[in-house]
Amino acid sequence: MDEFEIDVLAEPELEDPVLVEGLPGVGHVGKLAAEHILEELDSEPVCRVYSKHFPPQVSVEDGKAELAHAEFHAVETETGPDVVTLTGDHQAQDNAGHYGLTDTFLDVADDLGVERVFALGGVPTGELIEEYDVLGAATTEAFVEELEEAGVEFREDEPAGGIVGVSGLLLGLSERRDLAAACLMGETSGYLVDPKSAQAVLEILQDVIGFEVDFSSLEDRAEEMEEVVRKIQEMEQGNATPSEEDLRYIG
Amino acid sequence: MDEFEIDVLAEPELEDPVLVEGLPGVGHVGKLAAEHILEELDSEPVCRVYSKHFPPQVSVEDGKAELAHAEFHAVETETGPDVVTLTGDHQAQDNAGHYGLTDTFLDVADDLGVERVFALGGVPTGELIEEYDVLGAATTEAFVEELEEAGVEFREDEPAGGIVGVSGLLLGLSERRDLAAACLMGETSGYLVDPKSAQAVLEILQDVIGFEVDFSSLEDRAEEMEEVVRKIQEMEQGNATPSEEDLRYIG
Amino acid sequence: MDEFEIDVLAEPELEDPVLVEGLPGVGHVGKLAAEHILEELDSEPVCRVYSKHFPPQVSVEDGKAELAHAEFHAVETETGPDVVTLTGDHQAQDNAGHYGLTDTFLDVADDLGVERVFALGGVPTGELIEEYDVLGAATTEAFVEELEEAGVEFREDEPAGGIVGVSGLLLGLSERRDLAAACLMGETSGYLVDPKSAQAVLEILQDVIGFEVDFSSLEDRAEEMEEVVRKIQEMEQGNATPSEEDLRYIG
Amino acid sequence: MDEFEIDVLAEPELEDPVLVEGLPGVGHVGKLAAEHILEELDSEPVCRVYSKHFPPQVSVEDGKAELAHAEFHAVETETGPDVVTLTGDHQAQDNAGHYGLTDTFLDVADDLGVERVFALGGVPTGELIEEYDVLGAATTEAFVEELEEAGVEFREDEPAGGIVGVSGLLLGLSERRDLAAACLMGETSGYLVDPKSAQAVLEILQDVIGFEVDFSSLEDRAEEMEEVVRKIQEMEQGNATPSEEDLRYIG
């Protein structure tokens, strides 16, 4: 196996598609958001990326093993432009690997004719929150203004420490390729997998890109999560213990 | 020394051999199982793999030093097909090394004409157990069914976190080479080197492959292990202390 | 992106320029010092270095993302020779990367015609100090003597453990290129970002190189830092708590 | 700088020289022993090895910086064969680097006509000891026997875990080059830099190789060390505190 391997699964005709990345990160916000798009809209897998920089691991489903990979899907948004999602269960496991993997993702995006990139993620607040703001960063001033108009928050000194990992590199390496890219980060505690944060990010994204998804299933998951949070708080006060299903929400 | 070095020690005629891998892992189940085959049946070493990805280490036996390596043996099963075992004391020490080393193992397997791969390992339960189930994963549905018929368990969400290391990669990289591969994982506490788990795995393996080994020595070791477990439990209750020989069973 | 990428931003005429390096390190002394030169004197960015050995990260300012990099500026000292500063927010994240990155910095310096290199840093004392000595190391005896005359201290067995990171490698790799290099290290507690240590280093540097900067803003920051230190001491005795602005000085 | 750089400093005529390696390790036994040879007998530096796998570091002596390296000296033993020592302050910092660095050392040894390799080190007992046995390992049975006759101990299951690092790899990689190599390991507590263990190793080595060194300075250091040990024991019982000079013996 080479350092990076690209398996082309389909070659659909796409028109100025937009890339939406949702790999694992803080609160799994980006992952939840991108996977929600795939659950709600029609899509077909177009490409898989394997790499020696992914963990040496297979996942097992119905007894069948699958080597660690990231996957691109072409999504029919009906009302909006073509969208290509980038999802997966892992990020690169080493420093230089992050750079090489993101370069490979952008090569695939380039082959697919992608003109704009959206990296989705979370920014940890360190505590449970009531209001779910979405913070942003982008490669050009014009893009920053467009996002501000859509309700994205740009605050001085946030995110503290910049943006690390594939979301950050998608911005940095897109900029070096003269490709417009933005990162939308939903505020989240950082303690839980956060459906409310994912929904906040998707609400902005659908306005900016121009598509629509139904949020019912995310809202259901949000209610379940709030139930879990309440139980944990009660548990800490000695009143109840979380079930295994509850624990599904913890990171 | 190159990144990977293959020393060919013998070139026996093998007919559609099956590869059985038992490198160190959880409870050393796979290692015990594969080494038990070598203890019970006639075999000859056919190939050694050295690598910069193995630890920088020599083992010492009778004063003689041996550089870290993995070894392939050709085994005469008498009643069954030719079997090639893959054993050793180490796995790769870094991420990309795991991929490269497993690719090298599969290159050797390919040269030997291997058509099916069995990776043996353990899945930790986190506690001492009475019943020793064997969980599985494979590269094709047909293979999954064949294993299920032989008594291998396929449970949803298990193994949790998939399969990591050379056993997982043997499945993932075999699949990319259109080579049929399966992983058999004996349940084990994860605290001890586990002869009972190794025997459970071998009992399934001999049915699937079609060979036989005697289990007396493994059963003896299992009795010793149970004796050790009893002493540890007594020790924790303040009644006895384990000897150095007892401690041989701890990881 | 290649392993190292050099973006040339300008190509000014420079005459026997001196390189002054101030990347992050102990007490951020070198960083503060080099950045102070850029704040006080006119300069233009001449070159940026990107690398897979920098963290996979973008910083965000005014919503715009910037990929991790180090930057060279050409500085007009008015009274002295041309100075080229090397600044940035990161060092290499892995061992071999340190060597490659420093080699790349020296290649850039060579292209700019640099004849002498000054690496600025801090040496931790482990406690708050009153007097701020500047310790030194250089590639030739002549350079050591020149620095001693300028007030740099050379003490036996200091710095303990030698000099690690880009400052140390600038000396080691310059020596192999027959390039004269020195390291000036301001004593500092190691607990705080230290403007007094940066000033002590700059006072020596301006004498050795032959330029001048105003120190008012560093002195202001030094007063703020002493205020913070006093509050921390009171806090430890139970009298006050540091504000978020105070905490800006902690590492 | 390349991955490995060999600086040839001198090219003396050597006749069937023996390589004696003493890089840092357990109790610094090998380092002390090899450096003692250099202190007692006439020698000249013949070669230096630099590498990106050494730490990114310079040592500082008399204000002059020296890049991390390992050094070969040609030693005049007067009564015995030519000896080439390999000394330094660092081992490789990463796995593959250990292999590459040791290969480079053996390339240098090959250029110098080395026919036999002795790696010197310590084996930790975990407690202070009275008797200082020297354990061994070698690449051939004949060499094992020769060492046994000279008083080297070969015990089953020792050293536990084999030999790790450059000493182990010198054996493993020499064997692959059909070069005879042995490792002599002096028992040592592992807590202190141990001159008595170094002397025990040298006493065997001089018999095997056929040279002589005076041990007075090592014996003086041993007395100092015993004094330190006594003080530490008293300190632990509340009677005295070790001075900074005493602490020089701790690791």
Tab-separated table of C-alpha atoms in Angstrom, chain B residues 21-23 25-37 119-136 151-152 155 183-206 213 215 217-223 225-226 229 249:
chain	number	residue	atom	x	y	z
B	21	GLU	CA	-0.755	-15.340	12.304
B	22	GLY	CA	-0.008	-15.213	16.026
B	23	LEU	CA	1.977	-12.085	16.937
B	25	GLY	CA	-1.440	-8.964	21.491
B	26	VAL	CA	-4.203	-9.043	24.087
B	27	GLY	CA	-3.593	-11.906	26.550
B	28	HIS	CA	-0.989	-13.203	24.099
B	29	VAL	CA	-3.806	-15.435	22.854
B	30	GLY	CA	-2.734	-15.451	19.215
B	31	LYS	CA	0.910	-15.958	20.111
B	32	LEU	CA	0.151	-18.890	22.404
B	33	ALA	CA	-2.107	-20.483	19.813
B	34	ALA	CA	0.314	-20.190	16.893
B	35	GLU	CA	3.276	-21.320	19.000
B	36	HIS	CA	1.255	-24.282	20.225
B	37	ILE	CA	0.831	-25.427	16.614
B	119	ALA	CA	-5.207	-13.730	12.217
B	120	LEU	CA	-5.461	-14.983	15.802
B	121	GLY	CA	-5.907	-12.734	18.803
B	122	GLY	CA	-7.760	-11.966	21.984
B	123	VAL	CA	-10.569	-9.586	22.890
B	124	PRO	CA	-10.393	-8.295	26.467
B	125	THR	CA	-13.461	-8.626	28.659
B	126	GLY	CA	-11.895	-6.768	31.567
B	127	GLU	CA	-12.745	-9.507	34.026
B	128	LEU	CA	-12.027	-13.195	34.611
B	129	ILE	CA	-14.449	-15.387	32.674
B	130	GLU	CA	-15.816	-18.926	32.790
B	131	GLU	CA	-16.966	-19.420	29.206
B	132	TYR	CA	-14.543	-18.792	26.376
B	133	ASP	CA	-16.356	-17.582	23.282
B	134	VAL	CA	-14.455	-16.812	20.096
B	135	LEU	CA	-15.434	-13.633	18.265
B	136	GLY	CA	-14.759	-13.054	14.599
B	151	GLY	CA	-19.096	-21.641	16.105
B	152	VAL	CA	-17.523	-18.200	15.835
B	155	ARG	CA	-21.937	-9.708	17.880
B	183	CYS	CA	-9.638	-12.795	12.517
B	184	LEU	CA	-10.494	-15.147	15.376
B	185	MET	CA	-10.430	-13.492	18.795
B	186	GLY	CA	-10.709	-15.515	21.970
B	187	GLU	CA	-12.357	-13.783	24.880
B	188	THR	CA	-9.896	-13.250	27.682
B	189	SER	CA	-9.621	-11.121	30.808
B	190	GLY	CA	-6.695	-9.173	29.390
B	191	TYR	CA	-4.811	-9.531	32.706
B	192	LEU	CA	-3.159	-12.884	32.067
B	193	VAL	CA	-1.462	-14.883	29.367
B	194	ASP	CA	-4.460	-17.113	28.643
B	195	PRO	CA	-4.051	-20.778	27.563
B	196	LYS	CA	-7.799	-21.455	27.756
B	197	SER	CA	-8.541	-18.663	25.318
B	198	ALA	CA	-5.789	-19.926	22.997
B	199	GLN	CA	-7.339	-23.403	23.107
B	200	ALA	CA	-10.812	-22.049	22.356
B	201	VAL	CA	-9.409	-20.284	19.304
B	202	LEU	CA	-7.459	-23.355	18.148
B	203	GLU	CA	-10.500	-25.616	18.509
B	204	ILE	CA	-12.375	-23.414	16.057
B	205	LEU	CA	-9.363	-23.015	13.783
B	206	GLN	CA	-8.737	-26.734	13.459
B	213	VAL	CA	-3.478	-30.703	17.424
B	215	PHE	CA	-4.258	-29.917	23.625
B	217	SER	CA	0.089	-29.138	27.173
B	218	LEU	CA	-2.253	-26.182	26.816
B	219	GLU	CA	-4.627	-27.807	29.296
B	220	ASP	CA	-1.759	-28.267	31.730
B	221	ARG	CA	-0.879	-24.606	31.388
B	222	ALA	CA	-4.528	-23.694	31.887
B	223	GLU	CA	-4.561	-25.596	35.189
B	225	MET	CA	-3.022	-20.491	35.347
B	226	GLU	CA	-6.136	-21.265	37.350
B	229	VAL	CA	-5.576	-16.900	39.685
B	249	TYR	CA	1.265	-15.839	33.764
